[in-house]
PDB file of C-alpha atoms in Angstrom:
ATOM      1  CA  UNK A   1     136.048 212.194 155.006  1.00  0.00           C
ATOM      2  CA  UNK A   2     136.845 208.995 153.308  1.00  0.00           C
ATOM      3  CA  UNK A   3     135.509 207.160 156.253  1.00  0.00           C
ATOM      4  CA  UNK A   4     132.052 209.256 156.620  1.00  0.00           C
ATOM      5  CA  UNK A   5     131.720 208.125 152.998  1.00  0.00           C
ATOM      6  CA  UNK A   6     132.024 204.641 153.701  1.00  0.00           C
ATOM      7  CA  UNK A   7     129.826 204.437 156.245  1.00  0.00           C
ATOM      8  CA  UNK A   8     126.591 206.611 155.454  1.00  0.00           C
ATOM      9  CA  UNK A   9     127.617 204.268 152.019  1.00  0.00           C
ATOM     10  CA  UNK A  10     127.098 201.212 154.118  1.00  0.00           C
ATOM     11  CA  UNK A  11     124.074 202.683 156.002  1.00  0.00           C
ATOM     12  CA  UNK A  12     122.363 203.349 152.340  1.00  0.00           C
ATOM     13  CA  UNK A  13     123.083 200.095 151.524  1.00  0.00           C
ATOM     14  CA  UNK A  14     121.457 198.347 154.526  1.00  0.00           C
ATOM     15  CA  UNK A  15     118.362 199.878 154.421  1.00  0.00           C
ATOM     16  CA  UNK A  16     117.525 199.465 150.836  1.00  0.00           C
ATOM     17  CA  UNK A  17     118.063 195.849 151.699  1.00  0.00           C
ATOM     18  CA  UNK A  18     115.725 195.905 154.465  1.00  0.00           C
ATOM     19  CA  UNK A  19     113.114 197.666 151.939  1.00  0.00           C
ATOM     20  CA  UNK A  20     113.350 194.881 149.408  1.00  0.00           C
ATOM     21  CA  UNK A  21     110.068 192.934 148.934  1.00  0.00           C
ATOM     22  CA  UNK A  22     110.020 189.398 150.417  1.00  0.00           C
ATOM     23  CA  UNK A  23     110.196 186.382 148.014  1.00  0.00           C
ATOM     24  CA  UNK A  24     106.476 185.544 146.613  1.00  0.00           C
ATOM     25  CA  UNK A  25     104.718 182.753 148.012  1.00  0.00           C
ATOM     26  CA  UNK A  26     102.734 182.222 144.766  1.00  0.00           C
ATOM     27  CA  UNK A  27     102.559 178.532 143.966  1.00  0.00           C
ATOM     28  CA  UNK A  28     100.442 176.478 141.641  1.00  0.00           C
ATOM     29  CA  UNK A  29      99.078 172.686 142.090  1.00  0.00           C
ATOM     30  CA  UNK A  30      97.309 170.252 140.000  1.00  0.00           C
ATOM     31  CA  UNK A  31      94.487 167.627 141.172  1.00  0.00           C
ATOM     32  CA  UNK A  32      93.138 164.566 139.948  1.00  0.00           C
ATOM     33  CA  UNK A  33      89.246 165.299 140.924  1.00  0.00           C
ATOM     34  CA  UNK A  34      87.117 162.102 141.329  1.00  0.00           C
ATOM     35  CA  UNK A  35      83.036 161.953 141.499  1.00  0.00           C
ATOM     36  CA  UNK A  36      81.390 158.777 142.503  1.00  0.00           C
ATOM     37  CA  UNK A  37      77.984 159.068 142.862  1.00  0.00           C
ATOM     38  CA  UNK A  38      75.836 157.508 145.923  1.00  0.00           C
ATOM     39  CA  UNK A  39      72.422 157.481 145.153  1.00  0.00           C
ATOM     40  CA  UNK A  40      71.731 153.826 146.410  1.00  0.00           C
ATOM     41  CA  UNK A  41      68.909 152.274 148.336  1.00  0.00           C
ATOM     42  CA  UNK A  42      68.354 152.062 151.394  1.00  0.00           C
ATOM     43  CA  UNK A  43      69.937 155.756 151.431  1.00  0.00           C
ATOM     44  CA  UNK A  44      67.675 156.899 149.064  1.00  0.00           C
ATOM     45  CA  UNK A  45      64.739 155.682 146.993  1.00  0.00           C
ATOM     46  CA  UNK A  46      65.352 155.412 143.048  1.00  0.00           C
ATOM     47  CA  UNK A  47      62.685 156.798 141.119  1.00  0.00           C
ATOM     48  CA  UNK A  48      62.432 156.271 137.310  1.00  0.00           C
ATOM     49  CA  UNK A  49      65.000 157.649 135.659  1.00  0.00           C
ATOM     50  CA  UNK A  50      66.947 159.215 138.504  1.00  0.00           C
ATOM     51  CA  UNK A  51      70.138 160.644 137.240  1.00  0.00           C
ATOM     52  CA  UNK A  52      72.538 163.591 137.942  1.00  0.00           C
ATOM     53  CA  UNK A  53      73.287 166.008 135.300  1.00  0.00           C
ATOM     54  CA  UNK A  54      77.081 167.172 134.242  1.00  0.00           C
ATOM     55  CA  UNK A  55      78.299 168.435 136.911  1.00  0.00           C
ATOM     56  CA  UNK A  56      79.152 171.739 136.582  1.00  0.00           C
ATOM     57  CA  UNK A  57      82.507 173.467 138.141  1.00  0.00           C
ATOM     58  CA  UNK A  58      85.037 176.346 138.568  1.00  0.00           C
ATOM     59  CA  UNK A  59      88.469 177.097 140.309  1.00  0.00           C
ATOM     60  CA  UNK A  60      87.692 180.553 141.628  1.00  0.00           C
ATOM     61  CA  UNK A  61      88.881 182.851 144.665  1.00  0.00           C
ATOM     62  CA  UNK A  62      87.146 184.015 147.630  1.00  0.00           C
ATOM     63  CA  UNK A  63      85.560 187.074 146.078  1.00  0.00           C
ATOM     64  CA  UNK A  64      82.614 184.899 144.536  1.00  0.00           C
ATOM     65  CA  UNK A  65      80.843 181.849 144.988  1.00  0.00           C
ATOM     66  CA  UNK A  66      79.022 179.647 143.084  1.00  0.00           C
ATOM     67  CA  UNK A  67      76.123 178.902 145.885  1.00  0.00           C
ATOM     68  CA  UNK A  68      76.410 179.084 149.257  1.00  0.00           C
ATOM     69  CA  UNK A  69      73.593 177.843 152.058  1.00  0.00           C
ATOM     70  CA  UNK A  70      71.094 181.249 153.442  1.00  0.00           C
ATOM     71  CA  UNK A  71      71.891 183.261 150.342  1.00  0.00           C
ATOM     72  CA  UNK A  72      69.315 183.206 147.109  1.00  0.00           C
ATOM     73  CA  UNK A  73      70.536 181.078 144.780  1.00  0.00           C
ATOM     74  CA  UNK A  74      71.364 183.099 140.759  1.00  0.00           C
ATOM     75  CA  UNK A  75      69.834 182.308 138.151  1.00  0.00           C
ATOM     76  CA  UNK A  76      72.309 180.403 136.836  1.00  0.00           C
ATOM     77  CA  UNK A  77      72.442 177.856 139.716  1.00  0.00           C
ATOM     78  CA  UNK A  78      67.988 177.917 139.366  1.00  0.00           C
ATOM     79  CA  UNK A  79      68.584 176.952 135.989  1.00  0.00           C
ATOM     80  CA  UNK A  80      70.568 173.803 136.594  1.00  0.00           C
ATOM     81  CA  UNK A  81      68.824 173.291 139.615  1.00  0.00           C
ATOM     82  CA  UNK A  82      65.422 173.027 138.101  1.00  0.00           C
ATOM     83  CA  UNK A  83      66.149 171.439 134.432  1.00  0.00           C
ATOM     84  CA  UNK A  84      69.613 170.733 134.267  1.00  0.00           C
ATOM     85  CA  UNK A  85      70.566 173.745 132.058  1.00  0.00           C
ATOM     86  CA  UNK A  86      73.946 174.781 132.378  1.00  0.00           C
ATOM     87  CA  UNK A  87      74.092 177.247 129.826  1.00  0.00           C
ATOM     88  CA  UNK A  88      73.198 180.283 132.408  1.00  0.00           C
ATOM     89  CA  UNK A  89      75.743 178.906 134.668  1.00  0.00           C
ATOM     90  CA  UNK A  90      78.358 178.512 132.232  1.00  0.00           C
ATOM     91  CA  UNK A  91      77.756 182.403 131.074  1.00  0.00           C
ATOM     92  CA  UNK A  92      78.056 183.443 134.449  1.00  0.00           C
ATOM     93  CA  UNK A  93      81.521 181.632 135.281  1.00  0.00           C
ATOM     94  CA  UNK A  94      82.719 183.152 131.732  1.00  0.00           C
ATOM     95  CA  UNK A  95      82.008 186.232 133.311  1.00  0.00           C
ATOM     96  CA  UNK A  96      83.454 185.704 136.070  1.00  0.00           C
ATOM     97  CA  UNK A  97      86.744 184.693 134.659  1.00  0.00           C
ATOM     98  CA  UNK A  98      86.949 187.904 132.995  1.00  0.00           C
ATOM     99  CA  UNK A  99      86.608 189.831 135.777  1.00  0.00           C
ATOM    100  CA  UNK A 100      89.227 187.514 137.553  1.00  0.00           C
ATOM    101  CA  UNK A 101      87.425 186.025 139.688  1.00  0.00           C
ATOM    102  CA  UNK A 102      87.476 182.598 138.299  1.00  0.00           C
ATOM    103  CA  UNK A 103      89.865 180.748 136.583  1.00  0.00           C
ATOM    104  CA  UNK A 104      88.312 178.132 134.498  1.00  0.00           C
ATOM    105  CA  UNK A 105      85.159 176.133 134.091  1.00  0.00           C
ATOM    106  CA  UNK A 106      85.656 172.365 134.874  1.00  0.00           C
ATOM    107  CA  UNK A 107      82.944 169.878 133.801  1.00  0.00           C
ATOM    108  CA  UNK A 108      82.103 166.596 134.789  1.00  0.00           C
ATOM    109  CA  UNK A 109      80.765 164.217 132.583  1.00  0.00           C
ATOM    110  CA  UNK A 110      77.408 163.055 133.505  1.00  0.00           C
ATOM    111  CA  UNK A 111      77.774 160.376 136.205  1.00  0.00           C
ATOM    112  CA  UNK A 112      76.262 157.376 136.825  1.00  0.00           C
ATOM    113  CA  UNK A 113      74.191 156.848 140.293  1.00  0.00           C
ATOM    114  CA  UNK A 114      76.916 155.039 141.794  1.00  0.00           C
ATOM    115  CA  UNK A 115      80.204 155.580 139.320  1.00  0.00           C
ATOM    116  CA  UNK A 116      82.491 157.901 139.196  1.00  0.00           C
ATOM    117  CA  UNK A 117      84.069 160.142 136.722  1.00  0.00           C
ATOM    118  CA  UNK A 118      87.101 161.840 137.279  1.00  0.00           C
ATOM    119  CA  UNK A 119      88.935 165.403 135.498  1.00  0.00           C
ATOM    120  CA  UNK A 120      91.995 167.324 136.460  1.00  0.00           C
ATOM    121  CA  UNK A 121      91.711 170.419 137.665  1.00  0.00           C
ATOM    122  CA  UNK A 122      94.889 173.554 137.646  1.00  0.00           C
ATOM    123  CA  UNK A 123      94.842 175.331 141.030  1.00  0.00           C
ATOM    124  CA  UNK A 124      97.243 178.541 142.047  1.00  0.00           C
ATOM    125  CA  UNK A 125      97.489 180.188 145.178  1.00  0.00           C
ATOM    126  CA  UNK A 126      95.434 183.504 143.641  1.00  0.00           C
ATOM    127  CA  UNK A 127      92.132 180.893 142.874  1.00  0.00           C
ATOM    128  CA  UNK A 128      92.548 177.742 145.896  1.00  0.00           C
ATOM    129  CA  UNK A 129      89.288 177.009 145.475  1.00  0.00           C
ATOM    130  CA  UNK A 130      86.780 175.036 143.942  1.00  0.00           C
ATOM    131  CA  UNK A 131      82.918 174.705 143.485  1.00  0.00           C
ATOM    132  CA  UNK A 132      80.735 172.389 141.737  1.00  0.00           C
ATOM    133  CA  UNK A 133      76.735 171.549 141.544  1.00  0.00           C
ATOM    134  CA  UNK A 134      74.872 169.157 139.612  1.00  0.00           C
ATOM    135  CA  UNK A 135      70.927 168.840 139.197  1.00  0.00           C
ATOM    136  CA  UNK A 136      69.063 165.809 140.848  1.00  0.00           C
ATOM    137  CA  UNK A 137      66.491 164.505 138.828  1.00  0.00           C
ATOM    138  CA  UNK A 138      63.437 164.266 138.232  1.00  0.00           C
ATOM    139  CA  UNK A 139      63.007 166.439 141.342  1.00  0.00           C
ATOM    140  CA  UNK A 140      61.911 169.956 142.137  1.00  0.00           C
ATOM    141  CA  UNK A 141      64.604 171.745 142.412  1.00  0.00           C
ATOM    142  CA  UNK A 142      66.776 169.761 144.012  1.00  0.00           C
ATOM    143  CA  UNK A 143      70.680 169.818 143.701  1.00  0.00           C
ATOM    144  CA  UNK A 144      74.067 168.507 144.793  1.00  0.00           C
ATOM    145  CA  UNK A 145      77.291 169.898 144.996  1.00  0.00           C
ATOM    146  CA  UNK A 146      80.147 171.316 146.943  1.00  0.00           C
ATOM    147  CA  UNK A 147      81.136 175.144 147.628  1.00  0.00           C
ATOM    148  CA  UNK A 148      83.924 176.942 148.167  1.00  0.00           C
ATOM    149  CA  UNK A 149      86.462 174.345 149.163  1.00  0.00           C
ATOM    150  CA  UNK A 150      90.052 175.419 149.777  1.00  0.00           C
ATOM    151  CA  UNK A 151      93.063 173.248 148.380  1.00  0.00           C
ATOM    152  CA  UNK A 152      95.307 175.157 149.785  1.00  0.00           C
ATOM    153  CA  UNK A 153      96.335 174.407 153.412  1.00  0.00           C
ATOM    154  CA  UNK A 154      98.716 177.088 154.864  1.00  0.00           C
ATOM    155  CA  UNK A 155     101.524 177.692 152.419  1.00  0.00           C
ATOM    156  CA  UNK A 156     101.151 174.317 151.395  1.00  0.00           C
ATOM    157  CA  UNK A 157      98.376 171.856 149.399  1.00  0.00           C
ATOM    158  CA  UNK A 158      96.510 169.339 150.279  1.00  0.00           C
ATOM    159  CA  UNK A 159      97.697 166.353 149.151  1.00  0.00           C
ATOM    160  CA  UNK A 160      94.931 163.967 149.523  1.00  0.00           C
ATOM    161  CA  UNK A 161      90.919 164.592 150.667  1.00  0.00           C
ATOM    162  CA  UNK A 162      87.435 163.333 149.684  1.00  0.00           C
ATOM    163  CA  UNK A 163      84.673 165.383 150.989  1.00  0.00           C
ATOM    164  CA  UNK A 164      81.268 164.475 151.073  1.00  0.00           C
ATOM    165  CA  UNK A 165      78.389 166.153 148.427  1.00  0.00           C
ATOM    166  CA  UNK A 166      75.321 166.489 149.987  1.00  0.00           C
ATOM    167  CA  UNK A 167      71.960 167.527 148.292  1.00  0.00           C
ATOM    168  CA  UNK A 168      70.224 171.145 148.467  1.00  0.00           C
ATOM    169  CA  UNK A 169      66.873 173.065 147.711  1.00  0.00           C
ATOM    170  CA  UNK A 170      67.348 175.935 145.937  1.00  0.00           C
ATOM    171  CA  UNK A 171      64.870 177.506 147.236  1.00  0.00           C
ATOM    172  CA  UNK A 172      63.081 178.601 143.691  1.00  0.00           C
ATOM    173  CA  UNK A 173      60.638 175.449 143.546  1.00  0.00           C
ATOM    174  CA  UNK A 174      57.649 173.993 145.848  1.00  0.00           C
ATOM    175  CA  UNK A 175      57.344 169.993 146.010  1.00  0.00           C
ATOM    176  CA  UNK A 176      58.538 167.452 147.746  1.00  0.00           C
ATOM    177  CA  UNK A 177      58.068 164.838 144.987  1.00  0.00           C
ATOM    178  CA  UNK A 178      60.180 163.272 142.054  1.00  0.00           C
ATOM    179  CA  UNK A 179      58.749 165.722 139.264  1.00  0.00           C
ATOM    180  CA  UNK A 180      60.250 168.369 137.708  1.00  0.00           C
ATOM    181  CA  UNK A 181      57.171 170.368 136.801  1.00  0.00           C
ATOM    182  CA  UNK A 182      56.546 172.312 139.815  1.00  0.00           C
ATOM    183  CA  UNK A 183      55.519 175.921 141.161  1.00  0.00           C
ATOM    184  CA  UNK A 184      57.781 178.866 141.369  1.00  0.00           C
ATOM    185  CA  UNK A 185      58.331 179.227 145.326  1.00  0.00           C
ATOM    186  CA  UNK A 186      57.638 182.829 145.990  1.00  0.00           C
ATOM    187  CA  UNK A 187      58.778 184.791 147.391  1.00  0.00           C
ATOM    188  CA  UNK A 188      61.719 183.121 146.687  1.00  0.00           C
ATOM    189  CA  UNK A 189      64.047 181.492 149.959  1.00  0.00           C
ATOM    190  CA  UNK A 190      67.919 180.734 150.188  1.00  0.00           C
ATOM    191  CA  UNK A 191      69.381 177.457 149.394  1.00  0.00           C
ATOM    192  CA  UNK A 192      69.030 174.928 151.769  1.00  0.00           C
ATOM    193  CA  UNK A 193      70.261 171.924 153.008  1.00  0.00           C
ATOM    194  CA  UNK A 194      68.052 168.959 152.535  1.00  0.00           C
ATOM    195  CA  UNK A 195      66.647 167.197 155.307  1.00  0.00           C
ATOM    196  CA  UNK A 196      64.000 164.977 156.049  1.00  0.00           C
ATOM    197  CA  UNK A 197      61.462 167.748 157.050  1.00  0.00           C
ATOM    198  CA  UNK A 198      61.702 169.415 153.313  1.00  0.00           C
ATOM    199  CA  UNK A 199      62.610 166.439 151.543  1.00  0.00           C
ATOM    200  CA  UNK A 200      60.644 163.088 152.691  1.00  0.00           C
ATOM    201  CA  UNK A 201      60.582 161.511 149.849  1.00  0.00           C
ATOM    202  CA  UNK A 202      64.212 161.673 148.891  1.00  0.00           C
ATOM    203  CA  UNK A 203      64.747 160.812 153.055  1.00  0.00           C
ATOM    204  CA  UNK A 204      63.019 157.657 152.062  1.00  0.00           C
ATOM    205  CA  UNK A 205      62.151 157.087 156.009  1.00  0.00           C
ATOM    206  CA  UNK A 206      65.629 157.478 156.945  1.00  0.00           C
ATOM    207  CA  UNK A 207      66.246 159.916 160.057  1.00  0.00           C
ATOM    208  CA  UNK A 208      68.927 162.084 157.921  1.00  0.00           C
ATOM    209  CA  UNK A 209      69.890 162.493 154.450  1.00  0.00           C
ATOM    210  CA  UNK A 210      73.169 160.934 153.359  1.00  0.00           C
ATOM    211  CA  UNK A 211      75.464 161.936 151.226  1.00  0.00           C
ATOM    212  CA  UNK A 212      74.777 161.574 147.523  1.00  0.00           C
ATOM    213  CA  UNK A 213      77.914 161.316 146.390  1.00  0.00           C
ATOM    214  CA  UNK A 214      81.669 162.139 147.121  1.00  0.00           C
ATOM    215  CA  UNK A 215      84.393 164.241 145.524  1.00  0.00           C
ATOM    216  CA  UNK A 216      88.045 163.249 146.083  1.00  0.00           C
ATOM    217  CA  UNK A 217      91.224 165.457 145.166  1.00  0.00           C
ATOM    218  CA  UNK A 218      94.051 164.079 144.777  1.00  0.00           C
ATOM    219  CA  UNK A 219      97.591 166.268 144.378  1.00  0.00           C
ATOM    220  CA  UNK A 220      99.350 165.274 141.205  1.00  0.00           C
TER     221      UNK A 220
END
């Protein structure tokens, strides 16, 4: 009897050991973000007072998005995009947070054309990635930024990356001139990506549009 014991004790044993959760693969990283701006001739003409606004951005997860390319941009992003007001935007991520779907807003001090400002961003596992957008003006309703991109990297971060920003329509203006005061599109189309066929002035007679800038993370 004493030996039954032992061993249905042993066989108890070993299976609630097999039933124990594995270890978490939560992990957290922190990044040194850096904008420099690229709006430089010949790339691109500079009209009077060209500049970018702050640029506006957010850790989040993939359950939202700030923009994305064929979907209507909010009305926060048509805000910025149009006059460079962030307050919409900045509700929105708020909201976001506190349905945990965002972590924090991150802003950017307003850039120069071709400087570069840098924050530092806190990344976890739960919210890898990171959005950001930033009005070009005086234009339409024209915008740059970068969506959705993932710091994480398998179980892993990256360690060190600079992606390009490239410039969109967001679809809520008509023009294709440096002005800001402009028609409502309507109906109203998804955000593009600017090109030389919806954006010839900004092309300035160039066969593609560059990038306007560049974003690089760096792993502290």
């Amino acid at each position: 009897m004493r030996i039954l014991y032992c061993v249905l004790t042993a066989v108890v044993f070993v299976s609630c050991t097999k039933e124990q959760p594995e270890a978490s693969t939560y992990s957290e990283a922190v990044y040194k973000v850096t904008f420099t701006g690229k709006w430089v001739a010949p790339q691109f003409p500079i009209p009077v007072n060209a500049h970018f606004t702050p640029i506006i951005g957010m850790v989040h997860n993939s359950s939202t998005y700030m923009f994305r390319p064929g979907v209507l941009a909010g009305i926060g992003v048509e805000r910025v995009a149009e006059d460079g007001n962030a307050f919409p935007l900045l509700q929105e991520i708020d909201s976001l947070t506190a349905l945990k779907k965002a972590t924090s807003t991150q802003i950017i001090f307003t850039p120069g054309l071709s400087s570069s400002n840098t924050i530092t961003i806190y990344c976890n596992s739960n919210y890898p990635l990171f959005s950001c957008m930033s009005m070009l003006a005086p234009t339409p309703d024209w915008f740059m930024g970068v969506h959705d991109i993932s710091l994480k990297q398998g179980d892993g971060w990256i360690s060190d990356s600079t992606v390009n920003v490239y410039a969109y329509d967001s679809g809520t203006e008509q023009g294709d001139i440096f002005n800001q005061d402009n028609p409502p599109t309507v109906p109203q189309q998804v955000v593009s990506l600017l090109t030389p066929a919806n954006a010839m002035v900004l092309a300035n007679g160039n066969s593609s549009i560059a990038p306007i800038g560049t974003i690089r993370f760096v792993r502290q």
